[in-house]
Short mmCIF file of C-alpha atoms in Angstrom, two decimals:
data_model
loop_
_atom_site.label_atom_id
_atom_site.label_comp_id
_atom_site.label_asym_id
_atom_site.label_seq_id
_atom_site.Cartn_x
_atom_site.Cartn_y
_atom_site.Cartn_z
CA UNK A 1 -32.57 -13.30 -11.23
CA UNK A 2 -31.86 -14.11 -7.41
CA UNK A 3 -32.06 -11.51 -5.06
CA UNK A 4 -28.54 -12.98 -3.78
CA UNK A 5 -26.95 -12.26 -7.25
CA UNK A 6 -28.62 -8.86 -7.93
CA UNK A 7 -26.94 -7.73 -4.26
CA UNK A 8 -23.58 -8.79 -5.00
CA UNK A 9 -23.43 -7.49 -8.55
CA UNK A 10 -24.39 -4.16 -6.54
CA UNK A 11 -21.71 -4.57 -3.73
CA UNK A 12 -18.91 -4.67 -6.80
CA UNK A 13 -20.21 -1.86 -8.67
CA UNK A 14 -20.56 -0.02 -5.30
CA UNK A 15 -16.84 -1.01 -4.33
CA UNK A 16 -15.59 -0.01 -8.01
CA UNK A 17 -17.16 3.42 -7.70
CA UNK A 18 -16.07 3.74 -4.06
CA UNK A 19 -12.13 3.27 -6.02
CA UNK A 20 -12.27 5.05 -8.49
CA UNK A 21 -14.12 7.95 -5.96
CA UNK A 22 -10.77 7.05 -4.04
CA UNK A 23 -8.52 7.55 -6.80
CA UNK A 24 -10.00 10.99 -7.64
CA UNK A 25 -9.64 12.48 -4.12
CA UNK A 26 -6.29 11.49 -4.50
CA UNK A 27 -6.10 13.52 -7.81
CA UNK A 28 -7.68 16.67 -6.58
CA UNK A 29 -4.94 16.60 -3.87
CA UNK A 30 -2.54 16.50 -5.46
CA UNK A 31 -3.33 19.23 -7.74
CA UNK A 32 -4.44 21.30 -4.80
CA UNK A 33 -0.78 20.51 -3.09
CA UNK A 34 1.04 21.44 -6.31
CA UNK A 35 -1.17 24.74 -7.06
CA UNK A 36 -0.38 25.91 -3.14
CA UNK A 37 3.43 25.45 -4.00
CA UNK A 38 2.99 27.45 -7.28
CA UNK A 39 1.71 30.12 -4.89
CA UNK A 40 4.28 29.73 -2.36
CA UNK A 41 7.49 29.62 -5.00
CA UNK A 42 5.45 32.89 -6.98
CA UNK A 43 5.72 35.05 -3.93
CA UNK A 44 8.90 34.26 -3.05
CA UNK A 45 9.56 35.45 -6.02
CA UNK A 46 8.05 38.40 -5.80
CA UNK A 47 9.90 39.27 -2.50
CA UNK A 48 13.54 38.04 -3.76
CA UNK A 49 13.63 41.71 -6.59
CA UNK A 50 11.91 43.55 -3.96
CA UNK A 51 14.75 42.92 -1.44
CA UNK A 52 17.57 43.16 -3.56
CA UNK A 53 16.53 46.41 -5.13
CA UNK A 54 17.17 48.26 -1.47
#
């Protein structure tokens, strides 16, 4: 095989990886956002009985 050939076939495997990479960052942060707002509605929560109960 050419050395030309073998180095792009590398460059699109490296730019597929580098999406898909992309695509899972994306994931995480969205999980991480919607977690952080399961926190945030939770406590409010928690503070809404507390405040009507005095």
């Amino acid at each position: 095989m050419k050395k030309d050939t073998i180095i792009k076939r590398l460059k699109r495997q490296l730019t597929r990886l580098q999406e898909a990479d992309d695509e899972h960052l994306m994931r995480v942060k969205l999980e991480m956002n919607a977690e952080k707002e399961e926190v945030v509605s939770s406590s409010e929560e928690d503070k809404a009985p507390s405040g009507s109960e005095s």
